[in-house]
PDB file of C-alpha atoms and ligand atoms in Angstrom:
ATOM      1  CA  MET I   1       0.000   0.000   0.000  1.00 82.00           C
ATOM      2  CA  LYS I   2       1.466   3.315  -1.111  1.00 84.00           C
ATOM      3  CA  ASP I   3       2.339   5.781   1.653  1.00 94.00           C
ATOM      4  CA  CYS I   4       1.959   3.215   4.426  1.00 98.00           C
ATOM      5  CA  VAL I   5       4.930   3.371   6.807  1.00 98.00           C
ATOM      6  CA  PHE I   6       4.578  -0.259   7.865  1.00 98.00           C
ATOM      7  CA  CYS I   7       4.361  -1.498   4.254  1.00 98.00           C
ATOM      8  CA  LYS I   8       7.572   0.468   3.607  1.00 98.00           C
ATOM      9  CA  ILE I   9       9.258  -1.187   6.599  1.00 98.00           C
ATOM     10  CA  ILE I  10       8.102  -4.637   5.415  1.00 98.00           C
ATOM     11  CA  SER I  11       9.366  -4.022   1.856  1.00 97.00           C
ATOM     12  CA  GLY I  12      12.688  -2.636   3.122  1.00 97.00           C
ATOM     13  CA  GLU I  13      12.084   0.840   1.670  1.00 97.00           C
ATOM     14  CA  ILE I  14      12.439   2.091   5.250  1.00 97.00           C
ATOM     15  CA  SER I  15      15.194   0.195   7.039  1.00 97.00           C
ATOM     16  CA  SER I  16      14.295  -1.298  10.382  1.00 97.00           C
ATOM     17  CA  LYS I  17      15.661  -4.145  12.480  1.00 98.00           C
ATOM     18  CA  PHE I  18      13.241  -7.065  12.617  1.00 98.00           C
ATOM     19  CA  GLU I  19      13.119  -8.747  16.020  1.00 98.00           C
ATOM     20  CA  TYR I  20      11.288 -11.602  14.302  1.00 98.00           C
ATOM     21  CA  GLU I  21      10.058 -12.408  10.800  1.00 98.00           C
ATOM     22  CA  ASP I  22       8.142 -15.227   9.187  1.00 98.00           C
ATOM     23  CA  GLU I  23       5.876 -15.639   6.163  1.00 98.00           C
ATOM     24  CA  ASN I  24       2.981 -13.810   7.847  1.00 98.00           C
ATOM     25  CA  MET I  25       4.473 -11.067   9.969  1.00 98.00           C
ATOM     26  CA  ILE I  26       7.339  -8.996  11.249  1.00 98.00           C
ATOM     27  CA  ILE I  27       7.964  -7.867  14.815  1.00 98.00           C
ATOM     28  CA  ILE I  28       9.841  -4.596  15.378  1.00 98.00           C
ATOM     29  CA  LYS I  29      10.550  -2.349  18.350  1.00 98.00           C
ATOM     30  CA  ASP I  30       8.147   0.565  18.694  1.00 98.00           C
ATOM     31  CA  ILE I  31       9.944   3.826  17.959  1.00 98.00           C
ATOM     32  CA  ASN I  32       8.251   5.479  20.972  1.00 98.00           C
ATOM     33  CA  PRO I  33       8.229   2.795  23.679  1.00 98.00           C
ATOM     34  CA  GLN I  34       5.547   2.890  26.371  1.00 97.00           C
ATOM     35  CA  ALA I  35       7.045   0.026  28.410  1.00 97.00           C
ATOM     36  CA  THR I  36      10.465  -1.545  28.970  1.00 98.00           C
ATOM     37  CA  ILE I  37       9.658  -3.871  26.083  1.00 98.00           C
ATOM     38  CA  HIS I  38       7.328  -2.422  23.467  1.00 98.00           C
ATOM     39  CA  LEU I  39       7.105  -4.364  20.241  1.00 98.00           C
ATOM     40  CA  LEU I  40       4.814  -4.166  17.231  1.00 98.00           C
ATOM     41  CA  LEU I  41       3.557  -7.345  15.595  1.00 98.00           C
ATOM     42  CA  ILE I  42       2.747  -6.332  12.025  1.00 98.00           C
ATOM     43  CA  PRO I  43       1.109  -8.683   9.502  1.00 98.00           C
ATOM     44  CA  LYS I  44       2.856  -8.459   6.114  1.00 98.00           C
ATOM     45  CA  LYS I  45      -0.468  -8.092   4.315  1.00 97.00           C
ATOM     46  CA  HIS I  46      -1.892  -4.602   4.571  1.00 97.00           C
ATOM     47  CA  PHE I  47      -5.250  -4.347   6.310  1.00 94.00           C
ATOM     48  CA  SER I  48      -6.429  -1.349   8.267  1.00 97.00           C
ATOM     49  CA  ASN I  49      -7.680  -2.572  11.616  1.00 97.00           C
ATOM     50  CA  LEU I  50     -10.087  -4.893  13.407  1.00 97.00           C
ATOM     51  CA  MET I  51     -13.060  -2.843  12.183  1.00 96.00           C
ATOM     52  CA  ASP I  52     -12.482  -3.999   8.628  1.00 84.00           C
ATOM     53  CA  ILE I  53     -11.211  -7.570   8.615  1.00 93.00           C
ATOM     54  CA  THR I  54     -11.995 -10.464   6.266  1.00 95.00           C
ATOM     55  CA  GLU I  55     -12.063 -14.192   6.995  1.00 97.00           C
ATOM     56  CA  GLU I  56      -8.641 -14.594   5.362  1.00 96.00           C
ATOM     57  CA  GLN I  57      -7.165 -11.763   7.413  1.00 96.00           C
ATOM     58  CA  THR I  58      -8.701 -13.200  10.583  1.00 97.00           C
ATOM     59  CA  GLU I  59      -6.934 -16.476   9.836  1.00 97.00           C
ATOM     60  CA  ILE I  60      -3.601 -14.687   9.299  1.00 97.00           C
ATOM     61  CA  LEU I  61      -3.997 -12.825  12.562  1.00 97.00           C
ATOM     62  CA  ALA I  62      -4.817 -16.043  14.414  1.00 98.00           C
ATOM     63  CA  GLN I  63      -1.644 -17.626  13.031  1.00 98.00           C
ATOM     64  CA  CYS I  64       0.397 -14.598  14.125  1.00 98.00           C
ATOM     65  CA  LEU I  65      -0.972 -14.800  17.671  1.00 98.00           C
ATOM     66  CA  LYS I  66      -0.388 -18.541  17.801  1.00 98.00           C
ATOM     67  CA  LYS I  67       3.220 -17.958  16.726  1.00 98.00           C
ATOM     68  CA  LEU I  68       3.600 -15.385  19.492  1.00 98.00           C
ATOM     69  CA  SER I  69       2.880 -18.190  21.969  1.00 97.00           C
ATOM     70  CA  HIS I  70       5.963 -19.981  20.587  1.00 98.00           C
ATOM     71  CA  ILE I  71       8.358 -17.012  20.520  1.00 98.00           C
ATOM     72  CA  TYR I  72       7.489 -14.814  23.511  1.00 98.00           C
ATOM     73  CA  LEU I  73      10.402 -16.238  25.523  1.00 98.00           C
ATOM     74  CA  ASP I  74      12.849 -15.261  22.763  1.00 98.00           C
ATOM     75  CA  LEU I  75      11.405 -11.740  22.928  1.00 98.00           C
ATOM     76  CA  GLY I  76      12.244 -11.456  26.654  1.00 98.00           C
ATOM     77  CA  LEU I  77       8.632 -11.715  27.789  1.00 98.00           C
ATOM     78  CA  ASP I  78       8.949 -14.656  30.163  1.00 98.00           C
ATOM     79  CA  ARG I  79       6.949 -12.938  32.938  1.00 98.00           C
ATOM     80  CA  GLY I  80       4.038 -12.171  30.630  1.00 98.00           C
ATOM     81  CA  PHE I  81       2.894  -9.459  28.292  1.00 98.00           C
ATOM     82  CA  ARG I  82      -0.064  -7.324  27.238  1.00 98.00           C
ATOM     83  CA  ILE I  83      -1.330  -6.923  23.699  1.00 98.00           C
ATOM     84  CA  VAL I  84      -3.220  -3.909  22.403  1.00 98.00           C
ATOM     85  CA  CYS I  85      -4.714  -3.340  18.965  1.00 98.00           C
ATOM     86  CA  ASN I  86      -5.888   0.230  18.496  1.00 98.00           C
ATOM     87  CA  SER I  87      -8.673   0.276  15.926  1.00 98.00           C
ATOM     88  CA  GLY I  88     -10.183   3.506  14.709  1.00 98.00           C
ATOM     89  CA  LEU I  89     -10.627   7.051  15.913  1.00 98.00           C
ATOM     90  CA  ASP I  90     -11.652   6.568  19.542  1.00 98.00           C
ATOM     91  CA  ALA I  91      -8.639   4.298  20.040  1.00 98.00           C
ATOM     92  CA  CYS I  92      -6.351   7.004  18.550  1.00 98.00           C
ATOM     93  CA  GLN I  93      -5.039   4.616  15.898  1.00 98.00           C
ATOM     94  CA  SER I  94      -2.302   6.535  14.087  1.00 98.00           C
ATOM     95  CA  VAL I  95      -1.025   3.974  11.569  1.00 98.00           C
ATOM     96  CA  TYR I  96      -3.801   2.367   9.535  1.00 97.00           C
ATOM     97  CA  HIS I  97      -1.967  -0.887   8.874  1.00 98.00           C
ATOM     98  CA  LEU I  98      -3.156  -3.334  11.514  1.00 98.00           C
ATOM     99  CA  HIS I  99      -0.578  -3.930  14.214  1.00 98.00           C
ATOM    100  CA  ILE I 100      -0.555  -5.476  17.647  1.00 98.00           C
ATOM    101  CA  HIS I 101       1.319  -3.656  20.383  1.00 98.00           C
ATOM    102  CA  ILE I 102       3.148  -6.106  22.680  1.00 98.00           C
ATOM    103  CA  LEU I 103       4.033  -4.579  26.038  1.00 98.00           C
ATOM    104  CA  GLY I 104       6.050  -6.118  28.838  1.00 98.00           C
ATOM    105  CA  GLY I 105       9.445  -6.401  30.468  1.00 98.00           C
ATOM    106  CA  GLU I 106       8.093  -4.794  33.639  1.00 98.00           C
ATOM    107  CA  LEU I 107       5.042  -4.961  35.894  1.00 97.00           C
ATOM    108  CA  LEU I 108       2.384  -3.084  33.929  1.00 97.00           C
ATOM    109  CA  SER I 109      -0.400  -1.019  35.463  1.00 94.00           C
ATOM    110  CA  ASP I 110      -3.440  -3.037  36.477  1.00 91.00           C
ATOM    111  CA  LYS I 111      -5.466  -0.315  34.742  1.00 87.00           C
ATOM    112  CA  MET I 112      -5.914  -0.826  31.003  1.00 77.00           C
ATOM    113  CA  ALA I 113      -5.414   2.832  30.090  1.00 67.00           C
TER     114      ALA I 113
HETATM  115  P1  AMP D   1      -1.165   3.232  16.863  1.00 62.34           P
HETATM  116  O1  AMP D   1      -1.307   4.545  17.548  1.00 62.34           O
HETATM  117  O2  AMP D   1      -1.811   2.096  17.597  1.00 62.34           O
HETATM  118  O3  AMP D   1      -1.575   3.300  15.410  1.00 62.34           O
HETATM  119  O4  AMP D   1       0.380   2.878  16.944  1.00 62.34           O
HETATM  120  C1  AMP D   1       1.312   3.197  15.968  1.00 62.34           C
HETATM  121  C2  AMP D   1       2.631   2.954  16.605  1.00 62.34           C
HETATM  122  O5  AMP D   1       3.611   2.877  15.598  1.00 62.34           O
HETATM  123  C3  AMP D   1       3.071   4.043  17.579  1.00 62.34           C
HETATM  124  O6  AMP D   1       3.273   3.471  18.875  1.00 62.34           O
HETATM  125  C4  AMP D   1       4.383   4.571  16.979  1.00 62.34           C
HETATM  126  O7  AMP D   1       5.323   4.891  17.957  1.00 62.34           O
HETATM  127  C5  AMP D   1       4.800   3.407  16.107  1.00 62.34           C
HETATM  128  N1  AMP D   1       5.634   3.747  14.965  1.00 62.34           N
HETATM  129  C6  AMP D   1       5.351   4.652  13.999  1.00 62.34           C
HETATM  130  N2  AMP D   1       6.337   4.670  13.065  1.00 62.34           N
HETATM  131  C7  AMP D   1       7.242   3.741  13.456  1.00 62.34           C
HETATM  132  C8  AMP D   1       8.480   3.279  12.933  1.00 62.34           C
HETATM  133  N3  AMP D   1       8.990   3.778  11.799  1.00 62.34           N
HETATM  134  N4  AMP D   1       9.137   2.303  13.596  1.00 62.34           N
HETATM  135  C9  AMP D   1       8.641   1.791  14.738  1.00 62.34           C
HETATM  136  N5  AMP D   1       7.473   2.184  15.286  1.00 62.34           N
HETATM  137  C10 AMP D   1       6.786   3.156  14.652  1.00 62.34           C
HETATM  138 ZN1   ZN D   2       0.530  -1.081   5.055  1.00 62.34          ZN
END
């Protein structure tokens, strides 16, 4: 997708270190971390958010989350983690290429926001 920062990272047009990559997704460090560990799980296929998701995209996302259950230790998240997926205006989504925030590496607030 033209003018999508995450598509540019995935294609290599914008250089970024991948913490993990497979056929479905990349995981990178968030440029503006909100926790000791703040990663972004980004599906390689461009889709906007959870408000606009097809059956095929739902299946891709499920595979990404399943994979996370296999790799979270390698990401330094042995004590647990929180995932967040901002979708739409009220959630203040700023990049309209679906991504899952993965937060951890410290004891997070017991409040969600
Ligand atoms: P959201 O507000 O949920 O759409 O989150 C977008 C996230 O992408 C923010 O936390 C940004 O800090 C992050 N971000 C934007 N551009 C980059 C980039 N080039 N590399 C890493 N993270 C980025
Ligand atoms: Zn994109």
